[in-house]
Amino acid sequence: EYTNIYGARIGFAPFELSISQFSHTRNQNGTIGDGGLFLGEALVGDLAVDSTFDIDATKMMLGFDMMNTSVARVGLLVGLDVFNFNQFRFTAQEANGTGILAGDYQNVLVDQEVPVPIIGIRGDMAIPGTDIRLGAEISGVSIDVDDVNASFFDHDINVNMEIFENGEAVIGYRVVQLNIDGIIDTTEINMDMSMSGPYFGVSFYF
């Protein structure tokens, strides 16, 4: 699997606008069970498949500082996260003797968007006598959008250390949870997905 994150923010206190992009691609083996559907036909016996899951999430947030000092900042966030399912596909690994051939594939979602409004809070604090800042951002929502019930939570805790003028090394831990129950483009989806783990990078500020 492969994940990348990048973004930018600009503002004049007490307001701030931020835009970030989260991309995740995963390829793995799996099984569609006996009685499941593949290419519209009910399966007899299990079918071994390769699955491809490729999703982007573009988050646009407007922040308002409730506190802004040289030591710490705390702000409220409101905005929109647009999930784009680039590709969600199952590919048969081998023929199963009932007309399905190796390489046959079934698309679940391709180029489908789900916009989700979100709210959150963010803050950071400088450790006196060091070049280190501790930060956190928590955002999410649970909402009904058209025929879809969606919940999304994004938790990010990070440590930032200045390594040169206007540049910081960033080490953090992020947890993303996405639950979707409903119909997207005539496809019924019941998804419970959670991704978490450490990340590292560099940030530039001016």
JSON list of C-alpha atoms in Angstrom, two decimals:
[
{"chain": "A", "resi": 1, "resn": "GLU", "atom": "CA", "xyz": [0.00, 0.00, 0.00]},
{"chain": "A", "resi": 2, "resn": "TYR", "atom": "CA", "xyz": [1.04, 3.61, -0.53]},
{"chain": "A", "resi": 3, "resn": "THR", "atom": "CA", "xyz": [-0.06, 6.79, 1.23]},
{"chain": "A", "resi": 4, "resn": "ASN", "atom": "CA", "xyz": [0.98, 10.42, 0.81]},
{"chain": "A", "resi": 5, "resn": "ILE", "atom": "CA", "xyz": [-0.12, 13.68, 2.42]},
{"chain": "A", "resi": 6, "resn": "TYR", "atom": "CA", "xyz": [0.56, 17.26, 1.41]},
{"chain": "A", "resi": 7, "resn": "GLY", "atom": "CA", "xyz": [-1.07, 20.62, 1.99]},
{"chain": "A", "resi": 8, "resn": "ALA", "atom": "CA", "xyz": [-0.79, 24.36, 2.47]},
{"chain": "A", "resi": 9, "resn": "ARG", "atom": "CA", "xyz": [-2.27, 27.01, 4.73]},
{"chain": "A", "resi": 10, "resn": "ILE", "atom": "CA", "xyz": [-2.47, 30.77, 4.62]},
{"chain": "A", "resi": 11, "resn": "GLY", "atom": "CA", "xyz": [-4.01, 33.26, 6.99]},
{"chain": "A", "resi": 12, "resn": "PHE", "atom": "CA", "xyz": [-4.06, 36.51, 8.87]},
{"chain": "A", "resi": 13, "resn": "ALA", "atom": "CA", "xyz": [-4.97, 36.16, 12.53]},
{"chain": "A", "resi": 14, "resn": "PRO", "atom": "CA", "xyz": [-7.49, 35.22, 13.66]},
{"chain": "A", "resi": 15, "resn": "PHE", "atom": "CA", "xyz": [-8.51, 33.54, 10.35]},
{"chain": "A", "resi": 16, "resn": "GLU", "atom": "CA", "xyz": [-6.75, 30.77, 8.45]},
{"chain": "A", "resi": 17, "resn": "LEU", "atom": "CA", "xyz": [-7.50, 28.78, 5.29]},
{"chain": "A", "resi": 18, "resn": "SER", "atom": "CA", "xyz": [-5.97, 25.34, 4.78]},
{"chain": "A", "resi": 19, "resn": "ILE", "atom": "CA", "xyz": [-6.12, 22.82, 1.94]},
{"chain": "A", "resi": 20, "resn": "SER", "atom": "CA", "xyz": [-4.68, 19.33, 2.20]},
{"chain": "A", "resi": 21, "resn": "GLN", "atom": "CA", "xyz": [-4.67, 16.18, 0.08]},
{"chain": "A", "resi": 22, "resn": "PHE", "atom": "CA", "xyz": [-4.64, 12.63, 1.41]},
{"chain": "A", "resi": 23, "resn": "SER", "atom": "CA", "xyz": [-4.09, 9.78, -1.08]},
{"chain": "A", "resi": 24, "resn": "HIS", "atom": "CA", "xyz": [-4.17, 6.08, -0.30]},
{"chain": "A", "resi": 25, "resn": "THR", "atom": "CA", "xyz": [-3.67, 3.09, -2.61]},
{"chain": "A", "resi": 26, "resn": "ARG", "atom": "CA", "xyz": [-3.85, -0.51, -1.49]},
{"chain": "A", "resi": 27, "resn": "ASN", "atom": "CA", "xyz": [-3.49, -3.79, -3.40]},
{"chain": "A", "resi": 28, "resn": "GLN", "atom": "CA", "xyz": [-4.09, -7.11, -1.65]},
{"chain": "A", "resi": 29, "resn": "ASN", "atom": "CA", "xyz": [-5.45, -10.63, -1.98]},
{"chain": "A", "resi": 30, "resn": "GLY", "atom": "CA", "xyz": [-8.90, -11.61, -0.79]},
{"chain": "A", "resi": 31, "resn": "THR", "atom": "CA", "xyz": [-11.90, -13.86, -1.30]},
{"chain": "A", "resi": 32, "resn": "ILE", "atom": "CA", "xyz": [-15.49, -13.28, -2.38]},
{"chain": "A", "resi": 33, "resn": "GLY", "atom": "CA", "xyz": [-17.45, -15.91, -0.51]},
{"chain": "A", "resi": 34, "resn": "ASP", "atom": "CA", "xyz": [-19.85, -18.57, -1.73]},
{"chain": "A", "resi": 35, "resn": "GLY", "atom": "CA", "xyz": [-23.14, -16.90, -2.67]},
{"chain": "A", "resi": 36, "resn": "GLY", "atom": "CA", "xyz": [-21.54, -13.51, -3.29]},
{"chain": "A", "resi": 37, "resn": "LEU", "atom": "CA", "xyz": [-21.94, -11.72, -6.60]},
{"chain": "A", "resi": 38, "resn": "PHE", "atom": "CA", "xyz": [-19.27, -11.35, -9.28]},
{"chain": "A", "resi": 39, "resn": "LEU", "atom": "CA", "xyz": [-20.15, -9.75, -12.64]},
{"chain": "A", "resi": 40, "resn": "GLY", "atom": "CA", "xyz": [-23.81, -9.99, -11.64]},
{"chain": "A", "resi": 41, "resn": "GLU", "atom": "CA", "xyz": [-23.75, -13.77, -11.10]},
{"chain": "A", "resi": 42, "resn": "ALA", "atom": "CA", "xyz": [-24.08, -15.59, -7.78]},
{"chain": "A", "resi": 43, "resn": "LEU", "atom": "CA", "xyz": [-20.93, -17.54, -6.98]},
{"chain": "A", "resi": 44, "resn": "VAL", "atom": "CA", "xyz": [-20.86, -21.26, -6.27]},
{"chain": "A", "resi": 45, "resn": "GLY", "atom": "CA", "xyz": [-17.87, -21.72, -4.01]},
{"chain": "A", "resi": 46, "resn": "ASP", "atom": "CA", "xyz": [-15.31, -19.10, -3.02]},
{"chain": "A", "resi": 47, "resn": "LEU", "atom": "CA", "xyz": [-13.54, -16.94, -5.61]},
{"chain": "A", "resi": 48, "resn": "ALA", "atom": "CA", "xyz": [-9.97, -15.79, -4.97]},
{"chain": "A", "resi": 49, "resn": "VAL", "atom": "CA", "xyz": [-9.50, -12.20, -6.11]},
{"chain": "A", "resi": 50, "resn": "ASP", "atom": "CA", "xyz": [-6.95, -9.42, -6.16]},
{"chain": "A", "resi": 51, "resn": "SER", "atom": "CA", "xyz": [-8.44, -6.19, -4.86]},
{"chain": "A", "resi": 52, "resn": "THR", "atom": "CA", "xyz": [-7.40, -2.64, -5.74]},
{"chain": "A", "resi": 53, "resn": "PHE", "atom": "CA", "xyz": [-8.49, 0.29, -3.59]},
{"chain": "A", "resi": 54, "resn": "ASP", "atom": "CA", "xyz": [-7.48, 3.83, -4.58]},
{"chain": "A", "resi": 55, "resn": "ILE", "atom": "CA", "xyz": [-8.95, 6.83, -2.76]},
{"chain": "A", "resi": 56, "resn": "ASP", "atom": "CA", "xyz": [-8.19, 10.56, -2.47]},
{"chain": "A", "resi": 57, "resn": "ALA", "atom": "CA", "xyz": [-9.50, 12.94, 0.17]},
{"chain": "A", "resi": 58, "resn": "THR", "atom": "CA", "xyz": [-9.24, 16.69, -0.37]},
{"chain": "A", "resi": 59, "resn": "LYS", "atom": "CA", "xyz": [-9.84, 18.65, 2.84]},
{"chain": "A", "resi": 60, "resn": "MET", "atom": "CA", "xyz": [-10.60, 22.39, 2.77]},
{"chain": "A", "resi": 61, "resn": "MET", "atom": "CA", "xyz": [-10.85, 24.05, 6.18]},
{"chain": "A", "resi": 62, "resn": "LEU", "atom": "CA", "xyz": [-11.44, 27.56, 7.49]},
{"chain": "A", "resi": 63, "resn": "GLY", "atom": "CA", "xyz": [-9.97, 28.11, 10.95]},
{"chain": "A", "resi": 64, "resn": "PHE", "atom": "CA", "xyz": [-10.70, 30.73, 13.58]},
{"chain": "A", "resi": 65, "resn": "ASP", "atom": "CA", "xyz": [-8.24, 31.30, 16.43]},
{"chain": "A", "resi": 66, "resn": "MET", "atom": "CA", "xyz": [-9.78, 31.28, 19.89]},
{"chain": "A", "resi": 67, "resn": "MET", "atom": "CA", "xyz": [-6.31, 31.79, 21.36]},
{"chain": "A", "resi": 68, "resn": "ASN", "atom": "CA", "xyz": [-3.15, 32.96, 19.59]},
{"chain": "A", "resi": 69, "resn": "THR", "atom": "CA", "xyz": [-0.01, 33.71, 21.60]},
{"chain": "A", "resi": 70, "resn": "SER", "atom": "CA", "xyz": [3.73, 33.24, 21.05]},
{"chain": "A", "resi": 71, "resn": "VAL", "atom": "CA", "xyz": [3.52, 30.03, 23.11]},
{"chain": "A", "resi": 72, "resn": "ALA", "atom": "CA", "xyz": [0.28, 28.38, 22.00]},
{"chain": "A", "resi": 73, "resn": "ARG", "atom": "CA", "xyz": [-2.59, 28.53, 19.52]},
{"chain": "A", "resi": 74, "resn": "VAL", "atom": "CA", "xyz": [-6.06, 26.96, 19.64]},
{"chain": "A", "resi": 75, "resn": "GLY", "atom": "CA", "xyz": [-8.58, 27.27, 16.84]},
{"chain": "A", "resi": 76, "resn": "LEU", "atom": "CA", "xyz": [-11.95, 26.01, 15.64]},
{"chain": "A", "resi": 77, "resn": "LEU", "atom": "CA", "xyz": [-12.22, 24.45, 12.17]},
{"chain": "A", "resi": 78, "resn": "VAL", "atom": "CA", "xyz": [-15.09, 24.12, 9.70]},
{"chain": "A", "resi": 79, "resn": "GLY", "atom": "CA", "xyz": [-14.94, 22.90, 6.14]},
{"chain": "A", "resi": 80, "resn": "LEU", "atom": "CA", "xyz": [-15.45, 20.13, 3.60]},
{"chain": "A", "resi": 81, "resn": "ASP", "atom": "CA", "xyz": [-13.72, 16.83, 2.87]},
{"chain": "A", "resi": 82, "resn": "VAL", "atom": "CA", "xyz": [-14.30, 15.48, -0.64]},
{"chain": "A", "resi": 83, "resn": "PHE", "atom": "CA", "xyz": [-13.66, 11.74, -0.98]},
{"chain": "A", "resi": 84, "resn": "ASN", "atom": "CA", "xyz": [-12.90, 10.57, -4.50]},
{"chain": "A", "resi": 85, "resn": "PHE", "atom": "CA", "xyz": [-13.03, 6.82, -5.06]},
{"chain": "A", "resi": 86, "resn": "ASN", "atom": "CA", "xyz": [-10.65, 6.61, -8.02]},
{"chain": "A", "resi": 87, "resn": "GLN", "atom": "CA", "xyz": [-10.88, 2.84, -8.23]},
{"chain": "A", "resi": 88, "resn": "PHE", "atom": "CA", "xyz": [-12.31, 0.01, -6.17]},
{"chain": "A", "resi": 89, "resn": "ARG", "atom": "CA", "xyz": [-11.97, -3.23, -8.15]},
{"chain": "A", "resi": 90, "resn": "PHE", "atom": "CA", "xyz": [-11.90, -7.01, -7.71]},
{"chain": "A", "resi": 91, "resn": "THR", "atom": "CA", "xyz": [-9.97, -9.13, -10.25]},
{"chain": "A", "resi": 92, "resn": "ALA", "atom": "CA", "xyz": [-10.34, -12.93, -10.44]},
{"chain": "A", "resi": 93, "resn": "GLN", "atom": "CA", "xyz": [-7.05, -14.74, -9.81]},
{"chain": "A", "resi": 94, "resn": "GLU", "atom": "CA", "xyz": [-8.04, -17.87, -11.73]},
{"chain": "A", "resi": 95, "resn": "ALA", "atom": "CA", "xyz": [-10.91, -19.47, -13.65]},
{"chain": "A", "resi": 96, "resn": "ASN", "atom": "CA", "xyz": [-13.56, -21.08, -11.46]},
{"chain": "A", "resi": 97, "resn": "GLY", "atom": "CA", "xyz": [-15.22, -23.34, -14.02]},
{"chain": "A", "resi": 98, "resn": "THR", "atom": "CA", "xyz": [-18.49, -21.37, -14.21]},
{"chain": "A", "resi": 99, "resn": "GLY", "atom": "CA", "xyz": [-17.59, -18.89, -16.94]},
{"chain": "A", "resi": 100, "resn": "ILE", "atom": "CA", "xyz": [-15.32, -16.64, -14.87]},
{"chain": "A", "resi": 101, "resn": "LEU", "atom": "CA", "xyz": [-11.80, -16.43, -16.28]},
{"chain": "A", "resi": 102, "resn": "ALA", "atom": "CA", "xyz": [-8.53, -15.35, -14.72]},
{"chain": "A", "resi": 103, "resn": "GLY", "atom": "CA", "xyz": [-8.23, -11.59, -15.16]},
{"chain": "A", "resi": 104, "resn": "ASP", "atom": "CA", "xyz": [-11.97, -10.91, -15.28]},
{"chain": "A", "resi": 105, "resn": "TYR", "atom": "CA", "xyz": [-12.70, -7.90, -13.08]},
{"chain": "A", "resi": 106, "resn": "GLN", "atom": "CA", "xyz": [-15.62, -6.24, -11.37]},
{"chain": "A", "resi": 107, "resn": "ASN", "atom": "CA", "xyz": [-15.62, -2.52, -10.62]},
{"chain": "A", "resi": 108, "resn": "VAL", "atom": "CA", "xyz": [-17.33, -1.50, -7.40]},
{"chain": "A", "resi": 109, "resn": "LEU", "atom": "CA", "xyz": [-16.66, 2.26, -7.52]},
{"chain": "A", "resi": 110, "resn": "VAL", "atom": "CA", "xyz": [-14.77, 4.23, -10.17]},
{"chain": "A", "resi": 111, "resn": "ASP", "atom": "CA", "xyz": [-14.40, 8.03, -10.19]},
{"chain": "A", "resi": 112, "resn": "GLN", "atom": "CA", "xyz": [-17.15, 8.63, -7.64]},
{"chain": "A", "resi": 113, "resn": "GLU", "atom": "CA", "xyz": [-17.13, 11.56, -5.21]},
{"chain": "A", "resi": 114, "resn": "VAL", "atom": "CA", "xyz": [-18.66, 11.85, -1.74]},
{"chain": "A", "resi": 115, "resn": "PRO", "atom": "CA", "xyz": [-18.47, 15.36, -0.19]},
{"chain": "A", "resi": 116, "resn": "VAL", "atom": "CA", "xyz": [-18.62, 15.35, 3.62]},
{"chain": "A", "resi": 117, "resn": "PRO", "atom": "CA", "xyz": [-18.86, 18.59, 5.69]},
{"chain": "A", "resi": 118, "resn": "ILE", "atom": "CA", "xyz": [-16.63, 18.45, 8.78]},
{"chain": "A", "resi": 119, "resn": "ILE", "atom": "CA", "xyz": [-15.86, 20.41, 11.93]},
{"chain": "A", "resi": 120, "resn": "GLY", "atom": "CA", "xyz": [-12.86, 20.19, 14.22]},
{"chain": "A", "resi": 121, "resn": "ILE", "atom": "CA", "xyz": [-10.33, 21.77, 16.52]},
{"chain": "A", "resi": 122, "resn": "ARG", "atom": "CA", "xyz": [-6.58, 22.25, 16.21]},
{"chain": "A", "resi": 123, "resn": "GLY", "atom": "CA", "xyz": [-3.82, 23.53, 18.43]},
{"chain": "A", "resi": 124, "resn": "ASP", "atom": "CA", "xyz": [-0.08, 23.69, 18.90]},
{"chain": "A", "resi": 125, "resn": "MET", "atom": "CA", "xyz": [2.24, 24.58, 21.76]},
{"chain": "A", "resi": 126, "resn": "ALA", "atom": "CA", "xyz": [5.92, 25.55, 21.82]},
{"chain": "A", "resi": 127, "resn": "ILE", "atom": "CA", "xyz": [8.18, 23.90, 24.38]},
{"chain": "A", "resi": 128, "resn": "PRO", "atom": "CA", "xyz": [10.08, 26.73, 26.10]},
{"chain": "A", "resi": 129, "resn": "GLY", "atom": "CA", "xyz": [13.84, 26.74, 25.57]},
{"chain": "A", "resi": 130, "resn": "THR", "atom": "CA", "xyz": [13.67, 24.43, 22.53]},
{"chain": "A", "resi": 131, "resn": "ASP", "atom": "CA", "xyz": [12.88, 24.57, 18.80]},
{"chain": "A", "resi": 132, "resn": "ILE", "atom": "CA", "xyz": [10.13, 21.98, 19.26]},
{"chain": "A", "resi": 133, "resn": "ARG", "atom": "CA", "xyz": [6.36, 22.42, 18.91]},
{"chain": "A", "resi": 134, "resn": "LEU", "atom": "CA", "xyz": [3.67, 19.90, 19.80]},
{"chain": "A", "resi": 135, "resn": "GLY", "atom": "CA", "xyz": [0.53, 19.97, 17.65]},
{"chain": "A", "resi": 136, "resn": "ALA", "atom": "CA", "xyz": [-2.76, 18.18, 17.18]},
{"chain": "A", "resi": 137, "resn": "GLU", "atom": "CA", "xyz": [-5.79, 18.39, 14.90]},
{"chain": "A", "resi": 138, "resn": "ILE", "atom": "CA", "xyz": [-9.04, 16.50, 15.38]},
{"chain": "A", "resi": 139, "resn": "SER", "atom": "CA", "xyz": [-11.86, 16.73, 12.85]},
{"chain": "A", "resi": 140, "resn": "GLY", "atom": "CA", "xyz": [-14.83, 14.73, 11.67]},
{"chain": "A", "resi": 141, "resn": "VAL", "atom": "CA", "xyz": [-18.59, 14.41, 11.38]},
{"chain": "A", "resi": 142, "resn": "SER", "atom": "CA", "xyz": [-21.41, 11.91, 11.09]},
{"chain": "A", "resi": 143, "resn": "ILE", "atom": "CA", "xyz": [-24.06, 12.95, 8.58]},
{"chain": "A", "resi": 144, "resn": "ASP", "atom": "CA", "xyz": [-26.64, 11.80, 6.01]},
{"chain": "A", "resi": 145, "resn": "VAL", "atom": "CA", "xyz": [-25.88, 13.03, 2.48]},
{"chain": "A", "resi": 146, "resn": "ASP", "atom": "CA", "xyz": [-28.53, 12.11, -0.12]},
{"chain": "A", "resi": 147, "resn": "ASP", "atom": "CA", "xyz": [-28.77, 8.30, 0.07]},
{"chain": "A", "resi": 148, "resn": "VAL", "atom": "CA", "xyz": [-25.54, 7.88, 2.04]},
{"chain": "A", "resi": 149, "resn": "ASN", "atom": "CA", "xyz": [-24.94, 7.78, 5.78]},
{"chain": "A", "resi": 150, "resn": "ALA", "atom": "CA", "xyz": [-21.28, 8.69, 6.26]},
{"chain": "A", "resi": 151, "resn": "SER", "atom": "CA", "xyz": [-19.05, 9.22, 9.26]},
{"chain": "A", "resi": 152, "resn": "PHE", "atom": "CA", "xyz": [-15.49, 10.43, 9.08]},
{"chain": "A", "resi": 153, "resn": "PHE", "atom": "CA", "xyz": [-12.91, 11.06, 11.80]},
{"chain": "A", "resi": 154, "resn": "ASP", "atom": "CA", "xyz": [-9.35, 12.27, 11.33]},
{"chain": "A", "resi": 155, "resn": "HIS", "atom": "CA", "xyz": [-6.97, 12.50, 14.31]},
{"chain": "A", "resi": 156, "resn": "ASP", "atom": "CA", "xyz": [-3.45, 13.87, 13.88]},
{"chain": "A", "resi": 157, "resn": "ILE", "atom": "CA", "xyz": [-0.82, 14.33, 16.61]},
{"chain": "A", "resi": 158, "resn": "ASN", "atom": "CA", "xyz": [2.59, 15.68, 15.62]},
{"chain": "A", "resi": 159, "resn": "VAL", "atom": "CA", "xyz": [5.96, 16.95, 16.80]},
{"chain": "A", "resi": 160, "resn": "ASN", "atom": "CA", "xyz": [7.64, 19.73, 14.82]},
{"chain": "A", "resi": 161, "resn": "MET", "atom": "CA", "xyz": [11.32, 20.65, 15.20]},
{"chain": "A", "resi": 162, "resn": "GLU", "atom": "CA", "xyz": [12.95, 23.58, 13.44]},
{"chain": "A", "resi": 163, "resn": "ILE", "atom": "CA", "xyz": [15.92, 22.35, 11.38]},
{"chain": "A", "resi": 164, "resn": "PHE", "atom": "CA", "xyz": [16.69, 25.55, 9.46]},
{"chain": "A", "resi": 165, "resn": "GLU", "atom": "CA", "xyz": [15.18, 28.98, 9.01]},
{"chain": "A", "resi": 166, "resn": "ASN", "atom": "CA", "xyz": [11.56, 28.65, 7.85]},
{"chain": "A", "resi": 167, "resn": "GLY", "atom": "CA", "xyz": [11.79, 24.86, 7.81]},
{"chain": "A", "resi": 168, "resn": "GLU", "atom": "CA", "xyz": [10.70, 22.11, 10.21]},
{"chain": "A", "resi": 169, "resn": "ALA", "atom": "CA", "xyz": [10.99, 18.35, 10.43]},
{"chain": "A", "resi": 170, "resn": "VAL", "atom": "CA", "xyz": [7.63, 16.76, 11.23]},
{"chain": "A", "resi": 171, "resn": "ILE", "atom": "CA", "xyz": [6.97, 13.42, 12.90]},
{"chain": "A", "resi": 172, "resn": "GLY", "atom": "CA", "xyz": [3.42, 12.43, 13.70]},
{"chain": "A", "resi": 173, "resn": "TYR", "atom": "CA", "xyz": [0.77, 9.78, 14.09]},
{"chain": "A", "resi": 174, "resn": "ARG", "atom": "CA", "xyz": [-2.52, 9.87, 12.18]},
{"chain": "A", "resi": 175, "resn": "VAL", "atom": "CA", "xyz": [-5.73, 7.88, 12.45]},
{"chain": "A", "resi": 176, "resn": "VAL", "atom": "CA", "xyz": [-8.35, 8.05, 9.68]},
{"chain": "A", "resi": 177, "resn": "GLN", "atom": "CA", "xyz": [-11.71, 6.29, 10.03]},
{"chain": "A", "resi": 178, "resn": "LEU", "atom": "CA", "xyz": [-14.32, 6.22, 7.28]},
{"chain": "A", "resi": 179, "resn": "ASN", "atom": "CA", "xyz": [-17.72, 4.52, 7.49]},
{"chain": "A", "resi": 180, "resn": "ILE", "atom": "CA", "xyz": [-20.15, 4.60, 4.56]},
{"chain": "A", "resi": 181, "resn": "ASP", "atom": "CA", "xyz": [-23.57, 2.97, 4.46]},
{"chain": "A", "resi": 182, "resn": "GLY", "atom": "CA", "xyz": [-25.79, 3.73, 1.49]},
{"chain": "A", "resi": 183, "resn": "ILE", "atom": "CA", "xyz": [-26.01, 3.91, -2.27]},
{"chain": "A", "resi": 184, "resn": "ILE", "atom": "CA", "xyz": [-23.38, 5.60, -4.45]},
{"chain": "A", "resi": 185, "resn": "ASP", "atom": "CA", "xyz": [-24.18, 5.67, -8.18]},
{"chain": "A", "resi": 186, "resn": "THR", "atom": "CA", "xyz": [-26.63, 2.72, -7.84]},
{"chain": "A", "resi": 187, "resn": "THR", "atom": "CA", "xyz": [-24.01, 0.66, -5.95]},
{"chain": "A", "resi": 188, "resn": "GLU", "atom": "CA", "xyz": [-24.91, -0.32, -2.40]},
{"chain": "A", "resi": 189, "resn": "ILE", "atom": "CA", "xyz": [-21.90, 0.21, -0.12]},
{"chain": "A", "resi": 190, "resn": "ASN", "atom": "CA", "xyz": [-21.35, -0.86, 3.47]},
{"chain": "A", "resi": 191, "resn": "MET", "atom": "CA", "xyz": [-17.77, 0.12, 4.28]},
{"chain": "A", "resi": 192, "resn": "ASP", "atom": "CA", "xyz": [-15.94, 0.27, 7.59]},
{"chain": "A", "resi": 193, "resn": "MET", "atom": "CA", "xyz": [-12.35, 1.37, 6.97]},
{"chain": "A", "resi": 194, "resn": "SER", "atom": "CA", "xyz": [-9.65, 2.45, 9.39]},
{"chain": "A", "resi": 195, "resn": "MET", "atom": "CA", "xyz": [-6.08, 3.50, 8.59]},
{"chain": "A", "resi": 196, "resn": "SER", "atom": "CA", "xyz": [-3.50, 4.50, 11.17]},
{"chain": "A", "resi": 197, "resn": "GLY", "atom": "CA", "xyz": [0.24, 4.82, 11.56]},
{"chain": "A", "resi": 198, "resn": "PRO", "atom": "CA", "xyz": [3.23, 7.13, 11.91]},
{"chain": "A", "resi": 199, "resn": "TYR", "atom": "CA", "xyz": [4.36, 9.57, 9.23]},
{"chain": "A", "resi": 200, "resn": "PHE", "atom": "CA", "xyz": [7.26, 11.93, 8.66]},
{"chain": "A", "resi": 201, "resn": "GLY", "atom": "CA", "xyz": [7.95, 14.90, 6.44]},
{"chain": "A", "resi": 202, "resn": "VAL", "atom": "CA", "xyz": [9.15, 18.49, 6.14]},
{"chain": "A", "resi": 203, "resn": "SER", "atom": "CA", "xyz": [7.13, 21.69, 6.41]},
{"chain": "A", "resi": 204, "resn": "PHE", "atom": "CA", "xyz": [8.02, 25.17, 5.18]},
{"chain": "A", "resi": 205, "resn": "TYR", "atom": "CA", "xyz": [6.57, 28.38, 6.57]},
{"chain": "A", "resi": 206, "resn": "PHE", "atom": "CA", "xyz": [6.86, 32.06, 5.69]}
]
